[in-house]
Short mmCIF file of N, CA, C and O in Angstrom, two decimals:
data_model
loop_
_atom_site.label_atom_id
_atom_site.label_comp_id
_atom_site.label_asym_id
_atom_site.label_seq_id
_atom_site.Cartn_x
_atom_site.Cartn_y
_atom_site.Cartn_z
N MET A 1 0.86 -1.17 0.00
CA MET A 1 0.00 0.00 0.00
C MET A 1 0.91 1.23 0.00
O MET A 1 1.81 1.34 0.80
N ASP A 2 0.65 2.15 -0.90
CA ASP A 2 1.52 3.33 -0.94
C ASP A 2 1.15 4.32 0.16
O ASP A 2 0.09 4.24 0.78
N ILE A 3 2.05 5.24 0.39
CA ILE A 3 1.92 6.17 1.52
C ILE A 3 0.70 7.07 1.38
O ILE A 3 -0.03 7.27 2.35
N ALA A 4 0.46 7.60 0.19
CA ALA A 4 -0.68 8.50 -0.01
C ALA A 4 -2.00 7.78 0.27
O ALA A 4 -2.89 8.32 0.93
N ARG A 5 -2.11 6.55 -0.21
CA ARG A 5 -3.34 5.77 0.02
C ARG A 5 -3.53 5.49 1.50
O ARG A 5 -4.63 5.60 2.04
N GLU A 6 -2.44 5.12 2.18
CA GLU A 6 -2.51 4.85 3.62
C GLU A 6 -2.95 6.10 4.39
O GLU A 6 -3.77 6.02 5.31
N LEU A 7 -2.43 7.26 4.02
CA LEU A 7 -2.80 8.51 4.69
C LEU A 7 -4.28 8.84 4.45
O LEU A 7 -4.98 9.27 5.37
N LEU A 8 -4.75 8.62 3.23
CA LEU A 8 -6.17 8.84 2.94
C LEU A 8 -7.05 7.90 3.76
O LEU A 8 -8.08 8.32 4.30
N LEU A 9 -6.66 6.64 3.85
CA LEU A 9 -7.43 5.67 4.63
C LEU A 9 -7.50 6.09 6.10
O LEU A 9 -8.56 6.03 6.72
N ARG A 10 -6.38 6.55 6.64
CA ARG A 10 -6.36 6.99 8.04
C ARG A 10 -7.24 8.21 8.25
O ARG A 10 -7.94 8.31 9.25
N ASP A 11 -7.18 9.15 7.31
CA ASP A 11 -8.00 10.37 7.42
C ASP A 11 -9.49 10.02 7.37
O ASP A 11 -10.28 10.53 8.17
N LEU A 12 -9.88 9.16 6.45
CA LEU A 12 -11.29 8.76 6.34
C LEU A 12 -11.73 8.01 7.59
O LEU A 12 -12.85 8.23 8.09
N ALA A 13 -10.89 7.13 8.12
CA ALA A 13 -11.23 6.40 9.34
C ALA A 13 -11.40 7.37 10.51
O ALA A 13 -12.33 7.22 11.32
N ALA A 14 -10.53 8.37 10.59
CA ALA A 14 -10.65 9.37 11.66
C ALA A 14 -11.98 10.10 11.58
O ALA A 14 -12.63 10.37 12.60
N GLN A 15 -12.42 10.41 10.36
CA GLN A 15 -13.72 11.07 10.19
C GLN A 15 -14.85 10.17 10.68
O GLN A 15 -15.81 10.64 11.28
N MET A 16 -14.74 8.86 10.44
CA MET A 16 -15.79 7.94 10.85
C MET A 16 -15.77 7.69 12.35
O MET A 16 -16.76 7.23 12.91
N HIS A 17 -14.67 8.01 13.03
CA HIS A 17 -14.61 7.89 14.48
C HIS A 17 -15.38 9.01 15.17
O HIS A 17 -15.84 8.86 16.30
N HIS A 18 -15.54 10.14 14.50
CA HIS A 18 -16.11 11.33 15.14
C HIS A 18 -17.63 11.45 15.03
O HIS A 18 -18.23 12.23 15.77
N GLY A 19 -18.24 10.73 14.15
CA GLY A 19 -19.69 10.82 14.01
C GLY A 19 -20.24 9.53 13.46
O GLY A 19 -19.48 8.65 13.04
N PRO A 20 -21.55 9.39 13.45
CA PRO A 20 -22.16 8.16 12.93
C PRO A 20 -21.71 7.88 11.49
O PRO A 20 -21.77 8.76 10.63
N VAL A 21 -21.22 6.68 11.26
CA VAL A 21 -20.67 6.29 9.97
C VAL A 21 -21.67 6.51 8.84
O VAL A 21 -21.32 7.02 7.79
N LEU A 22 -22.91 6.16 9.09
CA LEU A 22 -23.90 6.24 8.02
C LEU A 22 -24.38 7.67 7.76
O LEU A 22 -25.08 7.91 6.79
N ASP A 23 -23.97 8.62 8.60
CA ASP A 23 -24.25 10.03 8.32
C ASP A 23 -23.36 10.56 7.21
O ASP A 23 -23.64 11.63 6.64
N SER A 24 -22.28 9.86 6.92
CA SER A 24 -21.34 10.26 5.87
C SER A 24 -21.12 9.08 4.92
O SER A 24 -20.03 8.51 4.86
N PRO A 25 -22.16 8.73 4.13
CA PRO A 25 -22.01 7.54 3.28
C PRO A 25 -20.90 7.67 2.25
O PRO A 25 -20.28 6.67 1.88
N ASN A 26 -20.61 8.87 1.80
CA ASN A 26 -19.53 9.04 0.82
C ASN A 26 -18.17 8.74 1.45
O ASN A 26 -17.29 8.17 0.80
N THR A 27 -18.00 9.12 2.71
CA THR A 27 -16.75 8.82 3.42
C THR A 27 -16.57 7.32 3.56
O THR A 27 -15.50 6.78 3.28
N LEU A 28 -17.63 6.64 3.95
CA LEU A 28 -17.59 5.18 4.10
C LEU A 28 -17.28 4.52 2.76
O LEU A 28 -16.41 3.66 2.67
N ARG A 29 -17.98 4.92 1.73
CA ARG A 29 -17.76 4.31 0.40
C ARG A 29 -16.35 4.57 -0.11
O ARG A 29 -15.74 3.68 -0.71
N GLU A 30 -15.82 5.75 0.13
CA GLU A 30 -14.46 6.06 -0.30
C GLU A 30 -13.45 5.22 0.47
O GLU A 30 -12.49 4.70 -0.11
N TRP A 31 -13.67 5.03 1.77
CA TRP A 31 -12.79 4.17 2.57
C TRP A 31 -12.81 2.74 2.03
O TRP A 31 -11.76 2.12 1.86
N LEU A 32 -14.02 2.24 1.74
CA LEU A 32 -14.14 0.88 1.21
C LEU A 32 -13.45 0.75 -0.14
O LEU A 32 -12.74 -0.23 -0.41
N ARG A 33 -13.65 1.73 -1.00
CA ARG A 33 -13.04 1.70 -2.34
C ARG A 33 -11.51 1.69 -2.23
O ARG A 33 -10.84 0.87 -2.85
N LEU A 34 -10.98 2.59 -1.41
CA LEU A 34 -9.53 2.64 -1.24
C LEU A 34 -8.98 1.37 -0.59
O LEU A 34 -7.87 0.93 -0.91
N ARG A 35 -9.74 0.81 0.32
CA ARG A 35 -9.28 -0.36 1.08
C ARG A 35 -9.25 -1.63 0.25
O ARG A 35 -8.35 -2.44 0.39
N CYS A 36 -10.26 -1.84 -0.64
CA CYS A 36 -10.30 -3.16 -1.26
C CYS A 36 -10.64 -3.22 -2.74
O CYS A 36 -10.54 -4.30 -3.32
N ALA A 37 -11.01 -2.13 -3.39
CA ALA A 37 -11.26 -2.20 -4.83
C ALA A 37 -9.94 -2.44 -5.54
O ALA A 37 -8.90 -1.90 -5.17
N GLY A 38 -9.97 -3.28 -6.54
CA GLY A 38 -8.78 -3.54 -7.33
C GLY A 38 -7.85 -4.61 -6.79
O GLY A 38 -6.85 -4.93 -7.43
N LEU A 39 -8.16 -5.18 -5.63
CA LEU A 39 -7.34 -6.28 -5.12
C LEU A 39 -7.55 -7.51 -6.00
O LEU A 39 -8.61 -7.71 -6.58
N GLU A 40 -6.54 -8.36 -6.07
CA GLU A 40 -6.61 -9.56 -6.90
C GLU A 40 -7.18 -10.76 -6.14
O GLU A 40 -7.26 -11.85 -6.68
N HIS A 41 -7.55 -10.55 -4.88
CA HIS A 41 -8.14 -11.61 -4.06
C HIS A 41 -9.28 -10.98 -3.24
O HIS A 41 -9.31 -9.78 -3.05
N GLU A 42 -10.19 -11.83 -2.80
CA GLU A 42 -11.29 -11.32 -1.98
C GLU A 42 -10.82 -11.08 -0.55
O GLU A 42 -10.02 -11.85 -0.01
N VAL A 43 -11.33 -10.00 0.03
CA VAL A 43 -11.17 -9.74 1.45
C VAL A 43 -12.54 -9.45 2.03
O VAL A 43 -13.42 -8.92 1.36
N PHE A 44 -12.73 -9.81 3.28
CA PHE A 44 -13.97 -9.56 4.00
C PHE A 44 -13.64 -8.66 5.17
O PHE A 44 -12.79 -8.98 5.99
N LEU A 45 -14.28 -7.50 5.21
CA LEU A 45 -13.99 -6.47 6.21
C LEU A 45 -15.13 -6.32 7.20
O LEU A 45 -16.30 -6.51 6.84
N GLY A 46 -14.79 -5.96 8.42
CA GLY A 46 -15.78 -5.63 9.43
C GLY A 46 -15.51 -4.23 9.94
O GLY A 46 -14.37 -3.88 10.25
N LEU A 47 -16.54 -3.42 10.00
CA LEU A 47 -16.46 -2.10 10.63
C LEU A 47 -17.31 -2.18 11.89
O LEU A 47 -18.55 -2.25 11.82
N PHE A 48 -16.65 -2.21 13.03
CA PHE A 48 -17.30 -2.38 14.31
C PHE A 48 -17.66 -1.00 14.86
O PHE A 48 -16.81 -0.11 14.92
N LEU A 49 -18.91 -0.83 15.25
CA LEU A 49 -19.44 0.48 15.63
C LEU A 49 -19.92 0.48 17.07
O LEU A 49 -20.40 -0.53 17.58
N ASP A 50 -19.85 1.66 17.69
CA ASP A 50 -20.38 1.82 19.05
C ASP A 50 -21.89 2.04 19.00
O ASP A 50 -22.51 1.98 17.93
N ALA A 51 -22.50 2.33 20.13
CA ALA A 51 -23.95 2.50 20.21
C ALA A 51 -24.45 3.72 19.43
O ALA A 51 -25.63 3.80 19.09
N HIS A 52 -23.54 4.66 19.14
CA HIS A 52 -23.91 5.84 18.35
C HIS A 52 -23.48 5.70 16.90
O HIS A 52 -23.50 6.67 16.14
N HIS A 53 -23.09 4.47 16.53
CA HIS A 53 -22.68 4.11 15.17
C HIS A 53 -21.43 4.83 14.70
O HIS A 53 -21.23 5.05 13.51
N ARG A 54 -20.57 5.17 15.67
CA ARG A 54 -19.25 5.69 15.33
C ARG A 54 -18.29 4.51 15.21
O ARG A 54 -18.44 3.51 15.92
N LEU A 55 -17.31 4.66 14.35
CA LEU A 55 -16.36 3.59 14.11
C LEU A 55 -15.48 3.34 15.33
O LEU A 55 -14.86 4.25 15.85
N LEU A 56 -15.47 2.09 15.79
CA LEU A 56 -14.52 1.66 16.81
C LEU A 56 -13.24 1.20 16.12
O LEU A 56 -12.15 1.63 16.43
N VAL A 57 -13.43 0.29 15.16
CA VAL A 57 -12.30 -0.24 14.39
C VAL A 57 -12.82 -0.83 13.09
O VAL A 57 -13.92 -1.38 13.05
N GLY A 58 -12.04 -0.69 12.07
CA GLY A 58 -12.32 -1.34 10.78
C GLY A 58 -11.17 -2.28 10.50
O GLY A 58 -10.01 -1.87 10.57
N GLN A 59 -11.48 -3.52 10.20
CA GLN A 59 -10.40 -4.49 10.01
C GLN A 59 -10.75 -5.56 9.00
O GLN A 59 -11.92 -5.87 8.78
N GLU A 60 -9.70 -6.09 8.39
CA GLU A 60 -9.85 -7.25 7.52
C GLU A 60 -10.01 -8.46 8.41
O GLU A 60 -9.20 -8.71 9.30
N LEU A 61 -11.07 -9.21 8.17
CA LEU A 61 -11.36 -10.38 9.00
C LEU A 61 -10.99 -11.69 8.31
O LEU A 61 -10.55 -12.63 8.96
N PHE A 62 -11.22 -11.75 7.01
CA PHE A 62 -10.96 -12.97 6.26
C PHE A 62 -10.38 -12.59 4.90
O PHE A 62 -10.72 -11.55 4.34
N ARG A 63 -9.52 -13.45 4.40
CA ARG A 63 -8.90 -13.24 3.08
C ARG A 63 -9.12 -14.52 2.28
O ARG A 63 -9.00 -15.62 2.81
N GLY A 64 -9.44 -14.36 1.01
CA GLY A 64 -9.73 -15.52 0.19
C GLY A 64 -8.94 -15.56 -1.09
O GLY A 64 -7.83 -15.05 -1.17
N THR A 65 -9.57 -16.14 -2.09
CA THR A 65 -8.96 -16.33 -3.39
C THR A 65 -9.58 -15.36 -4.39
O THR A 65 -10.30 -14.43 -4.01
N LEU A 66 -9.35 -15.62 -5.64
CA LEU A 66 -9.90 -14.79 -6.71
C LEU A 66 -11.42 -14.79 -6.72
O LEU A 66 -12.04 -13.78 -7.03
N THR A 67 -12.04 -15.90 -6.32
CA THR A 67 -13.49 -16.01 -6.46
C THR A 67 -14.27 -16.22 -5.17
O THR A 67 -15.49 -16.21 -5.19
N GLN A 68 -13.59 -16.43 -4.05
CA GLN A 68 -14.36 -16.68 -2.83
C GLN A 68 -13.54 -16.44 -1.57
O GLN A 68 -12.32 -16.48 -1.60
N THR A 69 -14.26 -16.21 -0.49
CA THR A 69 -13.67 -16.08 0.84
C THR A 69 -14.53 -16.87 1.80
O THR A 69 -15.76 -16.78 1.75
N SER A 70 -13.91 -17.64 2.65
CA SER A 70 -14.66 -18.34 3.69
C SER A 70 -14.86 -17.38 4.85
O SER A 70 -13.90 -16.80 5.36
N VAL A 71 -16.12 -17.20 5.24
CA VAL A 71 -16.48 -16.31 6.35
C VAL A 71 -17.13 -17.17 7.42
O VAL A 71 -18.06 -17.92 7.14
N TYR A 72 -16.64 -17.01 8.64
CA TYR A 72 -17.14 -17.81 9.75
C TYR A 72 -17.91 -16.92 10.72
O TYR A 72 -17.32 -16.09 11.42
N PRO A 73 -19.25 -17.07 10.77
CA PRO A 73 -20.06 -16.23 11.66
C PRO A 73 -19.57 -16.25 13.11
O PRO A 73 -19.57 -15.21 13.78
N ARG A 74 -19.13 -17.39 13.60
CA ARG A 74 -18.65 -17.49 14.98
C ARG A 74 -17.50 -16.53 15.23
O ARG A 74 -17.44 -15.85 16.25
N GLU A 75 -16.57 -16.46 14.30
CA GLU A 75 -15.41 -15.58 14.45
C GLU A 75 -15.82 -14.10 14.38
O GLU A 75 -15.27 -13.26 15.09
N LEU A 76 -16.79 -13.80 13.55
CA LEU A 76 -17.29 -12.43 13.45
C LEU A 76 -17.96 -12.02 14.76
O LEU A 76 -17.74 -10.91 15.25
N VAL A 77 -18.74 -12.91 15.34
CA VAL A 77 -19.40 -12.64 16.63
C VAL A 77 -18.34 -12.43 17.72
O VAL A 77 -18.44 -11.51 18.52
N LYS A 78 -17.31 -13.27 17.73
CA LYS A 78 -16.24 -13.12 18.72
C LYS A 78 -15.57 -11.75 18.60
O LYS A 78 -15.30 -11.10 19.62
N GLU A 79 -15.30 -11.30 17.39
CA GLU A 79 -14.68 -9.99 17.19
C GLU A 79 -15.60 -8.87 17.64
O GLU A 79 -15.16 -7.89 18.24
N ALA A 80 -16.88 -8.99 17.33
CA ALA A 80 -17.86 -7.97 17.75
C ALA A 80 -17.87 -7.85 19.27
O ALA A 80 -17.89 -6.74 19.82
N LEU A 81 -17.85 -8.97 19.96
CA LEU A 81 -17.84 -8.95 21.42
C LEU A 81 -16.52 -8.42 21.96
O LEU A 81 -16.50 -7.66 22.93
N ARG A 82 -15.42 -8.77 21.32
CA ARG A 82 -14.10 -8.30 21.74
C ARG A 82 -14.00 -6.77 21.66
O ARG A 82 -13.41 -6.13 22.52
N HIS A 83 -14.62 -6.20 20.64
CA HIS A 83 -14.59 -4.74 20.47
C HIS A 83 -15.75 -4.05 21.19
O HIS A 83 -15.86 -2.83 21.13
N ASN A 84 -16.60 -4.84 21.85
CA ASN A 84 -17.78 -4.31 22.53
C ASN A 84 -18.65 -3.49 21.56
O ASN A 84 -19.14 -2.41 21.89
N ALA A 85 -18.82 -4.01 20.37
CA ALA A 85 -19.57 -3.33 19.31
C ALA A 85 -21.07 -3.47 19.53
O ALA A 85 -21.56 -4.52 19.94
N ALA A 86 -21.79 -2.41 19.23
CA ALA A 86 -23.25 -2.43 19.27
C ALA A 86 -23.82 -2.71 17.89
O ALA A 86 -24.94 -3.18 17.75
N ALA A 87 -23.03 -2.39 16.87
CA ALA A 87 -23.48 -2.57 15.49
C ALA A 87 -22.28 -2.89 14.62
O ALA A 87 -21.13 -2.71 15.01
N LEU A 88 -22.57 -3.34 13.42
CA LEU A 88 -21.53 -3.79 12.52
C LEU A 88 -21.94 -3.54 11.08
O LEU A 88 -23.11 -3.68 10.72
N ILE A 89 -20.97 -3.14 10.29
CA ILE A 89 -21.12 -3.08 8.83
C ILE A 89 -20.07 -4.02 8.28
O ILE A 89 -18.92 -4.01 8.74
N VAL A 90 -20.45 -4.86 7.34
CA VAL A 90 -19.49 -5.75 6.71
C VAL A 90 -19.38 -5.38 5.24
O VAL A 90 -20.29 -4.77 4.66
N ALA A 91 -18.27 -5.76 4.66
CA ALA A 91 -18.04 -5.49 3.24
C ALA A 91 -17.06 -6.51 2.69
O ALA A 91 -16.23 -7.05 3.43
N HIS A 92 -17.17 -6.76 1.42
CA HIS A 92 -16.17 -7.56 0.73
C HIS A 92 -16.08 -7.09 -0.71
O HIS A 92 -16.98 -6.43 -1.22
N ASN A 93 -14.97 -7.41 -1.33
CA ASN A 93 -14.77 -7.02 -2.72
C ASN A 93 -15.00 -8.20 -3.65
O ASN A 93 -14.97 -9.35 -3.23
N HIS A 94 -15.26 -7.87 -4.90
CA HIS A 94 -15.31 -8.86 -5.97
C HIS A 94 -14.15 -8.53 -6.91
O HIS A 94 -14.21 -7.53 -7.63
N PRO A 95 -13.09 -9.33 -6.90
CA PRO A 95 -11.94 -9.05 -7.77
C PRO A 95 -12.30 -9.00 -9.25
O PRO A 95 -11.59 -8.38 -10.04
N SER A 96 -13.43 -9.60 -9.64
CA SER A 96 -13.87 -9.53 -11.03
C SER A 96 -14.21 -8.10 -11.43
O SER A 96 -14.29 -7.79 -12.61
N GLY A 97 -14.45 -7.26 -10.41
CA GLY A 97 -14.82 -5.87 -10.68
C GLY A 97 -16.31 -5.63 -10.70
O GLY A 97 -16.76 -4.50 -10.66
N VAL A 98 -17.10 -6.69 -10.74
CA VAL A 98 -18.56 -6.58 -10.78
C VAL A 98 -19.09 -6.59 -9.35
O VAL A 98 -18.87 -7.55 -8.61
N ALA A 99 -19.81 -5.54 -8.98
CA ALA A 99 -20.26 -5.39 -7.59
C ALA A 99 -21.59 -6.09 -7.30
O ALA A 99 -22.05 -6.05 -6.16
N GLU A 100 -22.19 -6.72 -8.25
CA GLU A 100 -23.50 -7.35 -8.03
C GLU A 100 -23.37 -8.51 -7.05
O GLU A 100 -22.55 -9.41 -7.23
N PRO A 101 -24.18 -8.49 -5.96
CA PRO A 101 -24.11 -9.58 -4.96
C PRO A 101 -24.57 -10.91 -5.54
O PRO A 101 -25.48 -10.97 -6.36
N SER A 102 -23.94 -11.98 -5.08
CA SER A 102 -24.34 -13.33 -5.48
C SER A 102 -25.38 -13.86 -4.50
O SER A 102 -25.61 -13.27 -3.44
N ARG A 103 -25.96 -14.99 -4.83
CA ARG A 103 -26.89 -15.66 -3.91
C ARG A 103 -26.16 -16.04 -2.62
O ARG A 103 -26.71 -15.95 -1.53
N ALA A 104 -24.91 -16.47 -2.75
CA ALA A 104 -24.12 -16.82 -1.56
C ALA A 104 -23.92 -15.59 -0.68
O ALA A 104 -23.97 -15.69 0.55
N ASP A 105 -23.73 -14.42 -1.28
CA ASP A 105 -23.59 -13.18 -0.51
C ASP A 105 -24.88 -12.88 0.26
O ASP A 105 -24.84 -12.46 1.42
N GLU A 106 -26.01 -13.10 -0.39
CA GLU A 106 -27.31 -12.86 0.25
C GLU A 106 -27.52 -13.81 1.43
O GLU A 106 -27.95 -13.40 2.51
N TYR A 107 -27.20 -15.08 1.22
CA TYR A 107 -27.35 -16.08 2.28
C TYR A 107 -26.43 -15.75 3.46
O TYR A 107 -26.84 -15.81 4.62
N LEU A 108 -25.19 -15.40 3.15
CA LEU A 108 -24.23 -15.05 4.20
C LEU A 108 -24.73 -13.88 5.02
O LEU A 108 -24.64 -13.89 6.25
N THR A 109 -25.27 -12.88 4.37
CA THR A 109 -25.77 -11.69 5.07
C THR A 109 -26.84 -12.07 6.08
O THR A 109 -26.82 -11.62 7.23
N GLN A 110 -27.76 -12.91 5.68
CA GLN A 110 -28.83 -13.33 6.59
C GLN A 110 -28.28 -14.18 7.73
O GLN A 110 -28.71 -14.04 8.88
N SER A 111 -27.31 -15.04 7.44
CA SER A 111 -26.69 -15.86 8.48
C SER A 111 -25.97 -14.99 9.50
O SER A 111 -26.08 -15.21 10.72
N LEU A 112 -25.24 -13.99 9.02
CA LEU A 112 -24.52 -13.07 9.92
C LEU A 112 -25.50 -12.25 10.75
O LEU A 112 -25.29 -12.06 11.96
N LYS A 113 -26.55 -11.78 10.12
CA LYS A 113 -27.56 -10.98 10.83
C LYS A 113 -28.16 -11.79 11.98
O LYS A 113 -28.30 -11.29 13.10
N THR A 114 -28.48 -13.04 11.71
CA THR A 114 -29.07 -13.92 12.72
C THR A 114 -28.09 -14.20 13.86
O THR A 114 -28.44 -14.10 15.03
N ALA A 115 -26.85 -14.53 13.50
CA ALA A 115 -25.85 -14.83 14.52
C ALA A 115 -25.56 -13.62 15.40
O ALA A 115 -25.47 -13.73 16.63
N LEU A 116 -25.42 -12.46 14.79
CA LEU A 116 -25.12 -11.24 15.56
C LEU A 116 -26.30 -10.83 16.45
O LEU A 116 -26.08 -10.34 17.56
N ALA A 117 -27.51 -11.05 15.98
CA ALA A 117 -28.69 -10.69 16.78
C ALA A 117 -28.74 -11.46 18.09
O ALA A 117 -29.24 -10.95 19.10
N LEU A 118 -28.19 -12.67 18.11
CA LEU A 118 -28.18 -13.48 19.33
C LEU A 118 -27.37 -12.84 20.45
O LEU A 118 -27.59 -13.13 21.61
N VAL A 119 -26.42 -11.96 20.08
CA VAL A 119 -25.60 -11.28 21.08
C VAL A 119 -25.86 -9.77 21.07
O VAL A 119 -25.02 -8.97 21.48
N ASP A 120 -27.03 -9.39 20.57
CA ASP A 120 -27.48 -7.99 20.56
C ASP A 120 -26.55 -7.05 19.80
O ASP A 120 -26.33 -5.91 20.20
N VAL A 121 -26.00 -7.52 18.70
CA VAL A 121 -25.23 -6.68 17.78
C VAL A 121 -26.03 -6.59 16.49
O VAL A 121 -26.44 -7.61 15.93
N ARG A 122 -26.25 -5.39 16.04
CA ARG A 122 -27.08 -5.15 14.87
C ARG A 122 -26.22 -5.07 13.60
O ARG A 122 -25.25 -4.31 13.57
N LEU A 123 -26.56 -5.84 12.58
CA LEU A 123 -25.90 -5.75 11.28
C LEU A 123 -26.61 -4.65 10.49
O LEU A 123 -27.78 -4.78 10.14
N LEU A 124 -25.90 -3.55 10.24
CA LEU A 124 -26.50 -2.40 9.58
C LEU A 124 -26.46 -2.49 8.06
O LEU A 124 -27.38 -2.02 7.39
N ASP A 125 -25.40 -3.06 7.52
CA ASP A 125 -25.28 -3.12 6.07
C ASP A 125 -24.20 -4.11 5.68
O ASP A 125 -23.35 -4.48 6.49
N HIS A 126 -24.27 -4.53 4.43
CA HIS A 126 -23.24 -5.36 3.80
C HIS A 126 -22.99 -4.71 2.44
O HIS A 126 -23.91 -4.54 1.65
N PHE A 127 -21.75 -4.33 2.20
CA PHE A 127 -21.38 -3.71 0.94
C PHE A 127 -20.57 -4.69 0.10
O PHE A 127 -19.74 -5.43 0.63
N VAL A 128 -20.82 -4.66 -1.21
CA VAL A 128 -20.00 -5.40 -2.16
C VAL A 128 -19.29 -4.37 -3.01
O VAL A 128 -19.93 -3.51 -3.62
N VAL A 129 -17.97 -4.45 -3.03
CA VAL A 129 -17.14 -3.45 -3.70
C VAL A 129 -16.62 -4.03 -5.02
O VAL A 129 -15.97 -5.08 -5.03
N GLY A 130 -16.92 -3.31 -6.10
CA GLY A 130 -16.38 -3.66 -7.41
C GLY A 130 -15.41 -2.59 -7.84
O GLY A 130 -15.02 -1.73 -7.05
N CYS A 131 -15.03 -2.61 -9.10
CA CYS A 131 -14.09 -1.60 -9.60
C CYS A 131 -14.73 -0.22 -9.66
O CYS A 131 -14.13 0.76 -9.22
N ASP A 132 -15.92 -0.13 -10.22
CA ASP A 132 -16.55 1.16 -10.44
C ASP A 132 -17.82 1.39 -9.62
O ASP A 132 -18.43 2.44 -9.72
N ALA A 133 -18.22 0.40 -8.84
CA ALA A 133 -19.48 0.52 -8.10
C ALA A 133 -19.35 -0.17 -6.74
O ALA A 133 -18.53 -1.07 -6.56
N ILE A 134 -20.19 0.30 -5.82
CA ILE A 134 -20.31 -0.33 -4.51
C ILE A 134 -21.80 -0.53 -4.26
O ILE A 134 -22.57 0.43 -4.32
N VAL A 135 -22.20 -1.76 -4.01
CA VAL A 135 -23.60 -2.09 -3.79
C VAL A 135 -23.85 -2.23 -2.28
O VAL A 135 -23.10 -2.92 -1.59
N SER A 136 -24.91 -1.58 -1.82
CA SER A 136 -25.32 -1.64 -0.42
C SER A 136 -26.55 -2.54 -0.30
O SER A 136 -27.56 -2.30 -0.95
N PHE A 137 -26.46 -3.56 0.55
CA PHE A 137 -27.61 -4.42 0.79
C PHE A 137 -28.74 -3.64 1.45
O PHE A 137 -29.90 -3.85 1.14
N ALA A 138 -28.42 -2.73 2.36
CA ALA A 138 -29.45 -1.95 3.04
C ALA A 138 -30.22 -1.08 2.05
O ALA A 138 -31.45 -0.98 2.13
N GLU A 139 -29.53 -0.46 1.12
CA GLU A 139 -30.20 0.38 0.12
C GLU A 139 -31.14 -0.44 -0.75
O GLU A 139 -32.13 0.07 -1.27
N ARG A 140 -30.86 -1.72 -0.90
CA ARG A 140 -31.71 -2.62 -1.69
C ARG A 140 -32.76 -3.33 -0.82
O ARG A 140 -33.48 -4.19 -1.32
N GLY A 141 -32.80 -3.02 0.46
CA GLY A 141 -33.77 -3.65 1.36
C GLY A 141 -33.46 -5.10 1.65
O GLY A 141 -34.36 -5.88 1.95
N MET A 142 -32.18 -5.46 1.62
CA MET A 142 -31.78 -6.87 1.78
C MET A 142 -31.17 -7.16 3.14
O MET A 142 -30.67 -8.27 3.36
N VAL A 143 -31.18 -6.20 4.07
CA VAL A 143 -30.62 -6.45 5.42
C VAL A 143 -31.76 -6.40 6.41
O VAL A 143 -32.60 -5.55 6.36
#
């Protein structure tokens, strides 16, 4: 990762620490684009939020191959509890560049939502990042 990109990522993350993440959707989308668009492998990210939906931490949770990443709901729940998160936004990239969610992405979202609800953590959104577009499950009514 080059220095300019790293500095931009840090600046955007700092902005998300100061106010509700979803109040600045462009900041969130830009952070996601810089973080994972254009990678040659899939990554699955978690943005752990406090009760006011401010960013606690954003981190890569799972790394995969060109076409898939194994995501383990149990591990995601453990991380949410470790960070004392009240809410969570997840995201992953499609190295193909096409941001359209797959059926597996839809199923995963529902599985994560159910698992997180058991420990009172709310899944706010799931983003799929492509080269030129970012798809929000919440905007499509899928969360």
